[in-house]
Amino acid sequence: MEHKKQIGEQLITWLSGEGKEQTMEDPNLSSWLAEDESHPKAFERYQQIWEGASSYIEPEAFSTQAAWNKVDRQIRHRQRTLRILWNMGYTVSGMVASLLILFALSQWGIFDRQPDSSVRLVAAYGSRSEATLPDGTVVKLNSGSDLTYTYHKASHTREVQFEGEAYFDVAKGEDPFVIQMHDDLRLTVHGTSFNLQAYPNESSVEAALVEGCIELEHADQKLRMAPGEMAAFDKQTKALKPLEGNAAHAYAWLEDKLYMDNLSLAKISKYMERRYNVQITLEEGLAERYHYNGVLNEATVSDVLYVLSRMSPIQYSVKGKQIRITSKSTMPMKK
């Protein structure tokens, strides 16, 4: 046993020698190799093991910093790879989500919806105007009128929000032409020319058809009109009804004429306020006391007042745009 231990220690000395040639010249090693034929093979095996292990036990063959640098490089490389894969996955998932959203929007028809186009026309008190709408419809606005035309591209509908008075010459087309007014009153046009009076401060809405066909509608009521007919919507009773009379009188304002078919002083005063942009004050009791028949050729407000004072016992005073009408039985007024 002691001999084996000594041989083991000797082997370490031989194997750890500085040079292979010096080791092999050691007489003790030569003697041991010659003792048995198995010793040379054993020594060769020990020598291979020693040389393989030396790379781990010799400080100059193992660098801690180099090892950590190598590990760090591998970690960073793996992180970059994972980050690239993550970004690719995020991008792909984002693209997929975007495509799904775009597909859903297209299914809902969002991309088919285009912004509606609108045009507004206004004729202030004391003025009149004429214009051609985008669809080719010609509109002549009387004083104190407001019109907004909108073409709804989704429903292919021509819609007009309207108050005041206007003469419409509607361009023919497949798209419906609809006029919306106060009190949920609706007028549907079927390629036509007509006059429409729908002032907010009047007690009724009146339509006079020149040619074609129009239909007035309110709630469950419908009234279809033929050329030459007139109709009215009573704002108090909410009823639609035909009117008797001459339809041409309704749009005589286009020729600067006012047909007075039993027209009250109150209605004529409202007409003058819009036409001449004035404010008229009536003496109490005069509004419905006098009614007029005939035709007035419009000129100036003074001309109209003069004619009215010749047709009834009234007098008037004018201060700028302020007009006061009283009965001739009252004290004389300075003009």
mmCIF file of C-alpha atoms in Angstrom:
data_model
loop_
_atom_site.group_PDB
_atom_site.id
_atom_site.type_symbol
_atom_site.label_atom_id
_atom_site.label_comp_id
_atom_site.label_asym_id
_atom_site.label_seq_id
_atom_site.Cartn_x
_atom_site.Cartn_y
_atom_site.Cartn_z
ATOM 1 C CA MET A 1 0.000 0.000 0.000
ATOM 2 C CA GLU A 2 2.805 2.350 0.961
ATOM 3 C CA HIS A 3 4.531 1.510 -2.266
ATOM 4 C CA LYS A 4 1.428 2.449 -4.331
ATOM 5 C CA LYS A 5 1.146 5.770 -2.509
ATOM 6 C CA GLN A 6 4.783 6.539 -3.243
ATOM 7 C CA ILE A 7 4.316 5.591 -6.888
ATOM 8 C CA GLY A 8 1.193 7.865 -7.044
ATOM 9 C CA GLU A 9 3.089 10.801 -5.617
ATOM 10 C CA GLN A 10 5.947 10.080 -8.007
ATOM 11 C CA LEU A 11 3.552 10.017 -10.944
ATOM 12 C CA ILE A 12 2.297 13.511 -10.046
ATOM 13 C CA THR A 13 5.929 14.690 -9.946
ATOM 14 C CA TRP A 14 6.645 13.125 -13.335
ATOM 15 C CA LEU A 15 3.459 14.381 -14.964
ATOM 16 C CA SER A 16 3.836 17.916 -13.618
ATOM 17 C CA GLY A 17 7.393 18.217 -14.916
ATOM 18 C CA GLU A 18 8.301 21.216 -17.016
ATOM 19 C CA GLY A 19 9.278 19.202 -20.098
ATOM 20 C CA LYS A 20 8.353 15.823 -21.513
ATOM 21 C CA GLU A 21 11.955 15.004 -22.433
ATOM 22 C CA GLN A 22 13.236 15.677 -18.907
ATOM 23 C CA THR A 23 10.442 13.562 -17.461
ATOM 24 C CA MET A 24 11.241 10.584 -19.650
ATOM 25 C CA GLU A 25 14.980 10.740 -18.666
ATOM 26 C CA ASP A 26 14.145 10.338 -14.969
ATOM 27 C CA PRO A 27 15.785 6.991 -13.847
ATOM 28 C CA ASN A 28 13.046 6.279 -11.356
ATOM 29 C CA LEU A 29 10.392 6.560 -14.078
ATOM 30 C CA SER A 30 12.424 4.330 -16.411
ATOM 31 C CA SER A 31 12.777 1.737 -13.665
ATOM 32 C CA TRP A 32 9.019 1.775 -12.920
ATOM 33 C CA LEU A 33 8.061 1.491 -16.609
ATOM 34 C CA ALA A 34 10.327 -1.545 -16.936
ATOM 35 C CA GLU A 35 8.874 -3.381 -13.908
ATOM 36 C CA ASP A 36 5.729 -4.503 -15.697
ATOM 37 C CA GLU A 37 4.479 -4.461 -19.254
ATOM 38 C CA SER A 38 1.237 -2.746 -18.161
ATOM 39 C CA HIS A 39 3.072 0.269 -16.665
ATOM 40 C CA PRO A 40 3.818 2.044 -19.985
ATOM 41 C CA LYS A 41 0.124 1.861 -21.015
ATOM 42 C CA ALA A 42 -0.996 3.079 -17.595
ATOM 43 C CA PHE A 43 1.470 5.986 -17.685
ATOM 44 C CA GLU A 44 0.269 6.988 -21.176
ATOM 45 C CA ARG A 45 -3.343 6.978 -19.958
ATOM 46 C CA TYR A 46 -2.425 9.031 -16.857
ATOM 47 C CA GLN A 47 -0.569 11.466 -19.074
ATOM 48 C CA GLN A 48 -3.676 11.988 -21.339
ATOM 49 C CA ILE A 49 -5.877 12.557 -18.294
ATOM 50 C CA TRP A 50 -3.403 15.043 -16.831
ATOM 51 C CA GLU A 51 -3.123 17.031 -20.061
ATOM 52 C CA GLY A 52 -6.892 17.155 -20.430
ATOM 53 C CA ALA A 53 -7.383 18.349 -16.872
ATOM 54 C CA SER A 54 -4.617 20.958 -17.061
ATOM 55 C CA SER A 55 -6.798 23.338 -19.083
ATOM 56 C CA TYR A 56 -9.131 23.594 -16.060
ATOM 57 C CA ILE A 57 -6.607 23.756 -13.234
ATOM 58 C CA GLU A 58 -3.993 26.086 -14.675
ATOM 59 C CA PRO A 59 -4.791 29.809 -14.038
ATOM 60 C CA GLU A 60 -3.260 30.936 -17.313
ATOM 61 C CA ALA A 61 -5.508 28.494 -19.218
ATOM 62 C CA PHE A 62 -8.764 29.690 -17.510
ATOM 63 C CA SER A 63 -9.889 33.357 -17.530
ATOM 64 C CA THR A 64 -12.875 34.299 -15.382
ATOM 65 C CA GLN A 65 -13.453 37.597 -17.266
ATOM 66 C CA ALA A 66 -13.295 35.842 -20.627
ATOM 67 C CA ALA A 67 -15.822 33.304 -19.431
ATOM 68 C CA TRP A 68 -18.217 36.034 -18.188
ATOM 69 C CA ASN A 69 -17.773 37.983 -21.412
ATOM 70 C CA LYS A 70 -18.701 34.898 -23.366
ATOM 71 C CA VAL A 71 -21.751 34.279 -21.193
ATOM 72 C CA ASP A 72 -22.758 37.955 -21.447
ATOM 73 C CA ARG A 73 -22.468 37.861 -25.230
ATOM 74 C CA GLN A 74 -24.653 34.795 -25.381
ATOM 75 C CA ILE A 75 -27.278 36.411 -23.090
ATOM 76 C CA ARG A 76 -27.349 39.647 -25.150
ATOM 77 C CA HIS A 77 -27.616 37.670 -28.359
ATOM 78 C CA ARG A 78 -30.505 35.705 -26.951
ATOM 79 C CA GLN A 79 -32.215 38.882 -25.712
ATOM 80 C CA ARG A 80 -31.838 40.530 -29.123
ATOM 81 C CA THR A 81 -33.257 37.449 -30.768
ATOM 82 C CA LEU A 82 -36.220 37.382 -28.373
ATOM 83 C CA ARG A 83 -36.774 41.145 -28.825
ATOM 84 C CA ILE A 84 -36.783 40.804 -32.601
ATOM 85 C CA LEU A 85 -39.169 37.886 -32.404
ATOM 86 C CA TRP A 86 -41.382 39.843 -29.960
ATOM 87 C CA ASN A 87 -41.421 42.925 -32.175
ATOM 88 C CA MET A 88 -42.183 40.793 -35.193
ATOM 89 C CA GLY A 89 -44.983 39.117 -33.293
ATOM 90 C CA TYR A 90 -46.301 42.470 -32.063
ATOM 91 C CA THR A 91 -46.137 43.932 -35.564
ATOM 92 C CA VAL A 92 -47.820 40.921 -37.094
ATOM 93 C CA SER A 93 -50.512 40.910 -34.411
ATOM 94 C CA GLY A 94 -51.003 44.649 -34.958
ATOM 95 C CA MET A 95 -51.295 44.108 -38.692
ATOM 96 C CA VAL A 96 -53.777 41.316 -38.149
ATOM 97 C CA ALA A 97 -55.822 43.469 -35.772
ATOM 98 C CA SER A 98 -55.749 46.369 -38.230
ATOM 99 C CA LEU A 99 -56.837 44.124 -41.059
ATOM 100 C CA LEU A 100 -59.675 42.786 -38.931
ATOM 101 C CA ILE A 101 -60.789 46.331 -38.087
ATOM 102 C CA LEU A 102 -60.577 47.441 -41.715
ATOM 103 C CA PHE A 103 -62.547 44.378 -42.773
ATOM 104 C CA ALA A 104 -65.239 45.090 -40.176
ATOM 105 C CA LEU A 105 -65.476 48.745 -41.211
ATOM 106 C CA SER A 106 -65.766 47.763 -44.855
ATOM 107 C CA GLN A 107 -68.517 45.302 -43.977
ATOM 108 C CA TRP A 108 -70.382 48.073 -42.191
ATOM 109 C CA GLY A 109 -70.042 50.295 -45.252
ATOM 110 C CA ILE A 110 -67.943 52.929 -43.480
ATOM 111 C CA PHE A 111 -65.710 53.469 -46.505
ATOM 112 C CA ASP A 112 -68.751 53.892 -48.711
ATOM 113 C CA ARG A 113 -69.942 56.773 -46.595
ATOM 114 C CA GLN A 114 -68.834 60.088 -47.983
ATOM 115 C CA PRO A 115 -69.464 63.429 -46.334
ATOM 116 C CA ASP A 116 -72.791 65.012 -47.292
ATOM 117 C CA SER A 117 -72.604 68.244 -49.267
ATOM 118 C CA SER A 118 -74.669 71.228 -48.108
ATOM 119 C CA VAL A 119 -75.493 74.675 -49.453
ATOM 120 C CA ARG A 120 -77.265 77.452 -47.566
ATOM 121 C CA LEU A 121 -79.172 80.339 -49.138
ATOM 122 C CA VAL A 122 -80.543 83.328 -47.245
ATOM 123 C CA ALA A 123 -82.646 86.291 -48.359
ATOM 124 C CA ALA A 124 -82.721 88.904 -45.602
ATOM 125 C CA TYR A 125 -85.609 91.247 -44.974
ATOM 126 C CA GLY A 126 -85.748 93.844 -47.724
ATOM 127 C CA SER A 127 -84.042 91.634 -50.336
ATOM 128 C CA ARG A 128 -84.716 88.753 -52.709
ATOM 129 C CA SER A 129 -82.333 86.287 -54.269
ATOM 130 C CA GLU A 130 -82.083 83.605 -56.906
ATOM 131 C CA ALA A 131 -79.697 80.658 -57.059
ATOM 132 C CA THR A 132 -79.125 77.301 -58.701
ATOM 133 C CA LEU A 133 -78.614 74.379 -56.336
ATOM 134 C CA PRO A 134 -75.910 71.739 -56.990
ATOM 135 C CA ASP A 135 -78.482 69.372 -58.524
ATOM 136 C CA GLY A 136 -79.615 72.022 -61.045
ATOM 137 C CA THR A 137 -82.744 73.121 -59.172
ATOM 138 C CA VAL A 138 -83.466 76.843 -59.532
ATOM 139 C CA VAL A 139 -84.728 78.575 -56.389
ATOM 140 C CA LYS A 140 -86.031 82.129 -56.086
ATOM 141 C CA LEU A 141 -86.187 83.302 -52.493
ATOM 142 C CA ASN A 142 -88.562 85.975 -51.260
ATOM 143 C CA SER A 143 -87.597 88.312 -48.410
ATOM 144 C CA GLY A 144 -86.972 86.751 -44.999
ATOM 145 C CA SER A 145 -86.232 83.242 -46.294
ATOM 146 C CA ASP A 146 -83.665 80.659 -45.226
ATOM 147 C CA LEU A 147 -82.889 77.475 -47.152
ATOM 148 C CA THR A 148 -80.330 74.737 -46.565
ATOM 149 C CA TYR A 149 -79.884 72.137 -49.289
ATOM 150 C CA THR A 150 -78.169 68.842 -48.446
ATOM 151 C CA TYR A 151 -77.438 65.901 -50.674
ATOM 152 C CA HIS A 152 -77.292 62.722 -48.599
ATOM 153 C CA LYS A 153 -74.908 60.425 -50.443
ATOM 154 C CA ALA A 154 -75.738 57.339 -48.400
ATOM 155 C CA SER A 155 -79.488 57.481 -49.098
ATOM 156 C CA HIS A 156 -79.211 59.376 -52.420
ATOM 157 C CA THR A 157 -81.712 61.962 -51.194
ATOM 158 C CA ARG A 158 -81.929 65.684 -51.898
ATOM 159 C CA GLU A 159 -83.167 67.338 -48.718
ATOM 160 C CA VAL A 160 -84.077 70.974 -48.065
ATOM 161 C CA GLN A 161 -84.599 72.581 -44.665
ATOM 162 C CA PHE A 162 -86.748 75.593 -45.364
ATOM 163 C CA GLU A 163 -88.578 78.555 -43.889
ATOM 164 C CA GLY A 164 -89.852 81.640 -45.691
ATOM 165 C CA GLU A 165 -91.194 81.821 -49.223
ATOM 166 C CA ALA A 166 -89.657 80.540 -52.426
ATOM 167 C CA TYR A 167 -90.435 79.489 -55.941
ATOM 168 C CA PHE A 168 -88.878 76.126 -56.815
ATOM 169 C CA ASP A 169 -88.129 74.791 -60.278
ATOM 170 C CA VAL A 170 -86.851 71.362 -59.274
ATOM 171 C CA ALA A 171 -84.411 69.570 -61.557
ATOM 172 C CA LYS A 172 -85.584 66.148 -62.637
ATOM 173 C CA GLY A 173 -83.675 63.160 -61.305
ATOM 174 C CA GLU A 174 -84.002 59.744 -59.764
ATOM 175 C CA ASP A 175 -83.007 60.997 -56.305
ATOM 176 C CA PRO A 176 -86.000 62.111 -54.187
ATOM 177 C CA PHE A 177 -86.337 65.854 -53.480
ATOM 178 C CA VAL A 178 -87.806 66.475 -50.013
ATOM 179 C CA ILE A 179 -88.512 69.749 -48.177
ATOM 180 C CA GLN A 180 -88.626 69.694 -44.383
ATOM 181 C CA MET A 181 -90.393 72.514 -42.522
ATOM 182 C CA HIS A 182 -91.432 73.461 -38.998
ATOM 183 C CA ASP A 183 -94.202 71.498 -37.261
ATOM 184 C CA ASP A 184 -92.864 68.282 -38.850
ATOM 185 C CA LEU A 185 -94.413 69.222 -42.160
ATOM 186 C CA ARG A 186 -92.877 67.512 -45.165
ATOM 187 C CA LEU A 187 -93.207 68.138 -48.881
ATOM 188 C CA THR A 188 -92.108 65.530 -51.416
ATOM 189 C CA VAL A 189 -91.413 66.685 -54.959
ATOM 190 C CA HIS A 190 -91.902 64.642 -58.091
ATOM 191 C CA GLY A 191 -90.172 66.850 -60.697
ATOM 192 C CA THR A 192 -92.057 70.108 -60.634
ATOM 193 C CA SER A 193 -92.433 73.879 -60.252
ATOM 194 C CA PHE A 194 -94.282 75.356 -57.306
ATOM 195 C CA ASN A 195 -94.479 78.198 -54.821
ATOM 196 C CA LEU A 196 -94.108 77.482 -51.120
ATOM 197 C CA GLN A 197 -94.851 79.956 -48.322
ATOM 198 C CA ALA A 198 -93.733 78.724 -44.893
ATOM 199 C CA TYR A 199 -92.918 81.696 -42.683
ATOM 200 C CA PRO A 200 -92.568 80.778 -38.984
ATOM 201 C CA ASN A 201 -94.680 83.745 -37.874
ATOM 202 C CA GLU A 202 -97.617 82.922 -40.159
ATOM 203 C CA SER A 203 -100.573 80.818 -39.038
ATOM 204 C CA SER A 204 -100.391 78.501 -42.033
ATOM 205 C CA VAL A 205 -98.122 77.036 -44.699
ATOM 206 C CA GLU A 206 -99.362 77.415 -48.271
ATOM 207 C CA ALA A 207 -98.289 75.696 -51.476
ATOM 208 C CA ALA A 208 -99.312 76.469 -55.056
ATOM 209 C CA LEU A 209 -98.407 74.008 -57.795
ATOM 210 C CA VAL A 210 -97.509 75.177 -61.302
ATOM 211 C CA GLU A 211 -96.606 71.881 -62.941
ATOM 212 C CA GLY A 212 -95.695 68.335 -62.011
ATOM 213 C CA CYS A 213 -96.723 66.852 -58.697
ATOM 214 C CA ILE A 214 -96.042 67.493 -55.013
ATOM 215 C CA GLU A 215 -97.271 65.798 -51.865
ATOM 216 C CA LEU A 216 -97.688 67.417 -48.467
ATOM 217 C CA GLU A 217 -97.381 65.116 -45.471
ATOM 218 C CA HIS A 218 -97.903 65.563 -41.753
ATOM 219 C CA ALA A 219 -98.160 62.672 -39.295
ATOM 220 C CA ASP A 220 -100.610 60.257 -40.941
ATOM 221 C CA GLN A 221 -102.031 62.884 -43.324
ATOM 222 C CA LYS A 222 -101.092 63.107 -47.007
ATOM 223 C CA LEU A 223 -102.339 65.512 -49.642
ATOM 224 C CA ARG A 224 -101.227 65.064 -53.235
ATOM 225 C CA MET A 225 -101.576 68.088 -55.511
ATOM 226 C CA ALA A 226 -102.082 68.490 -59.265
ATOM 227 C CA PRO A 227 -101.001 71.486 -61.405
ATOM 228 C CA GLY A 228 -102.989 74.666 -60.695
ATOM 229 C CA GLU A 229 -104.029 73.502 -57.216
ATOM 230 C CA MET A 230 -103.316 75.156 -53.869
ATOM 231 C CA ALA A 231 -103.199 73.639 -50.395
ATOM 232 C CA ALA A 232 -102.577 74.798 -46.836
ATOM 233 C CA PHE A 233 -101.433 73.388 -43.512
ATOM 234 C CA ASP A 234 -103.118 74.982 -40.499
ATOM 235 C CA LYS A 235 -100.544 75.227 -37.705
ATOM 236 C CA GLN A 236 -103.189 75.408 -35.014
ATOM 237 C CA THR A 237 -105.395 72.503 -36.053
ATOM 238 C CA LYS A 238 -102.521 70.558 -37.692
ATOM 239 C CA ALA A 239 -104.803 69.856 -40.647
ATOM 240 C CA LEU A 240 -103.995 69.697 -44.365
ATOM 241 C CA LYS A 241 -106.657 71.060 -46.701
ATOM 242 C CA PRO A 242 -107.082 72.234 -50.308
ATOM 243 C CA LEU A 243 -107.479 75.956 -50.997
ATOM 244 C CA GLU A 244 -109.721 77.732 -53.458
ATOM 245 C CA GLY A 245 -108.369 80.558 -55.582
ATOM 246 C CA ASN A 246 -105.992 81.450 -58.358
ATOM 247 C CA ALA A 247 -102.640 79.706 -57.931
ATOM 248 C CA ALA A 248 -100.899 82.382 -60.052
ATOM 249 C CA HIS A 249 -101.616 84.985 -57.345
ATOM 250 C CA ALA A 250 -99.424 83.038 -54.914
ATOM 251 C CA TYR A 251 -96.254 83.642 -56.908
ATOM 252 C CA ALA A 252 -97.088 87.092 -58.313
ATOM 253 C CA TRP A 253 -94.311 88.433 -56.081
ATOM 254 C CA LEU A 254 -91.910 87.243 -58.784
ATOM 255 C CA GLU A 255 -93.280 90.133 -60.875
ATOM 256 C CA ASP A 256 -93.243 92.583 -57.930
ATOM 257 C CA LYS A 257 -96.998 92.340 -57.500
ATOM 258 C CA LEU A 258 -99.136 91.662 -54.444
ATOM 259 C CA TYR A 259 -102.587 90.222 -55.026
ATOM 260 C CA MET A 260 -104.900 91.076 -52.157
ATOM 261 C CA ASP A 261 -107.672 88.497 -52.041
ATOM 262 C CA ASN A 262 -109.597 89.678 -48.965
ATOM 263 C CA LEU A 263 -106.245 90.241 -47.280
ATOM 264 C CA SER A 264 -106.298 91.751 -43.762
ATOM 265 C CA LEU A 265 -104.280 94.786 -42.737
ATOM 266 C CA ALA A 266 -102.349 92.526 -40.351
ATOM 267 C CA LYS A 267 -101.192 90.224 -43.163
ATOM 268 C CA ILE A 268 -100.322 93.131 -45.439
ATOM 269 C CA SER A 269 -98.297 94.691 -42.593
ATOM 270 C CA LYS A 270 -96.291 91.470 -42.157
ATOM 271 C CA TYR A 271 -95.705 91.403 -45.901
ATOM 272 C CA MET A 272 -94.380 94.967 -45.865
ATOM 273 C CA GLU A 273 -92.110 94.260 -42.907
ATOM 274 C CA ARG A 274 -90.401 91.441 -44.788
ATOM 275 C CA ARG A 275 -90.385 93.127 -48.184
ATOM 276 C CA TYR A 276 -89.092 96.531 -47.098
ATOM 277 C CA ASN A 277 -87.255 95.615 -43.862
ATOM 278 C CA VAL A 278 -89.358 97.913 -41.657
ATOM 279 C CA GLN A 279 -91.200 97.600 -38.344
ATOM 280 C CA ILE A 280 -94.900 98.365 -38.345
ATOM 281 C CA THR A 281 -97.010 99.059 -35.270
ATOM 282 C CA LEU A 282 -100.784 98.834 -35.633
ATOM 283 C CA GLU A 283 -103.236 100.667 -33.464
ATOM 284 C CA GLU A 284 -105.155 98.230 -31.283
ATOM 285 C CA GLY A 285 -108.203 96.861 -33.104
ATOM 286 C CA LEU A 286 -106.962 97.667 -36.614
ATOM 287 C CA ALA A 287 -105.277 94.346 -37.451
ATOM 288 C CA GLU A 288 -108.416 92.494 -38.548
ATOM 289 C CA ARG A 289 -110.783 95.452 -38.969
ATOM 290 C CA TYR A 290 -109.913 96.148 -42.584
ATOM 291 C CA HIS A 291 -109.554 93.707 -45.473
ATOM 292 C CA TYR A 292 -108.440 94.480 -49.011
ATOM 293 C CA ASN A 293 -108.988 93.231 -52.545
ATOM 294 C CA GLY A 294 -107.037 94.146 -55.638
ATOM 295 C CA VAL A 295 -103.448 94.148 -56.810
ATOM 296 C CA LEU A 296 -100.548 96.302 -55.716
ATOM 297 C CA ASN A 297 -97.610 97.017 -57.964
ATOM 298 C CA GLU A 298 -94.710 97.125 -55.523
ATOM 299 C CA ALA A 299 -92.635 100.250 -55.544
ATOM 300 C CA THR A 300 -91.746 101.673 -52.148
ATOM 301 C CA VAL A 301 -93.262 101.183 -48.725
ATOM 302 C CA SER A 302 -94.579 104.725 -48.865
ATOM 303 C CA ASP A 303 -96.398 103.950 -52.130
ATOM 304 C CA VAL A 304 -98.081 100.914 -50.559
ATOM 305 C CA LEU A 305 -99.051 102.853 -47.431
ATOM 306 C CA TYR A 306 -100.498 105.636 -49.534
ATOM 307 C CA VAL A 307 -102.689 103.168 -51.509
ATOM 308 C CA LEU A 308 -103.916 101.530 -48.315
ATOM 309 C CA SER A 309 -104.771 104.896 -46.776
ATOM 310 C CA ARG A 310 -106.828 105.686 -49.889
ATOM 311 C CA MET A 311 -108.697 102.363 -49.645
ATOM 312 C CA SER A 312 -109.494 102.556 -45.909
ATOM 313 C CA PRO A 313 -109.751 105.184 -43.135
ATOM 314 C CA ILE A 314 -106.216 104.794 -41.844
ATOM 315 C CA GLN A 315 -103.239 107.088 -41.504
ATOM 316 C CA TYR A 316 -99.563 106.405 -40.935
ATOM 317 C CA SER A 317 -96.337 107.997 -39.753
ATOM 318 C CA VAL A 318 -92.809 107.041 -40.784
ATOM 319 C CA LYS A 319 -89.675 107.568 -38.678
ATOM 320 C CA GLY A 320 -86.752 105.827 -40.316
ATOM 321 C CA LYS A 321 -87.731 102.176 -40.365
ATOM 322 C CA GLN A 322 -90.423 102.625 -37.725
ATOM 323 C CA ILE A 323 -93.979 102.898 -39.084
ATOM 324 C CA ARG A 324 -97.112 103.451 -37.064
ATOM 325 C CA ILE A 325 -100.605 102.950 -38.538
ATOM 326 C CA THR A 326 -103.660 104.320 -36.792
ATOM 327 C CA SER A 327 -107.289 105.051 -37.568
ATOM 328 C CA LYS A 328 -108.109 108.424 -39.144
ATOM 329 C CA SER A 329 -110.538 109.039 -36.281
ATOM 330 C CA THR A 330 -107.565 109.583 -33.972
ATOM 331 C CA MET A 331 -105.580 112.821 -33.728
ATOM 332 C CA PRO A 332 -103.858 113.883 -36.962
ATOM 333 C CA MET A 333 -100.346 112.451 -37.353
ATOM 334 C CA LYS A 334 -97.256 114.188 -38.653
ATOM 335 C CA LYS A 335 -95.582 112.377 -41.511
#
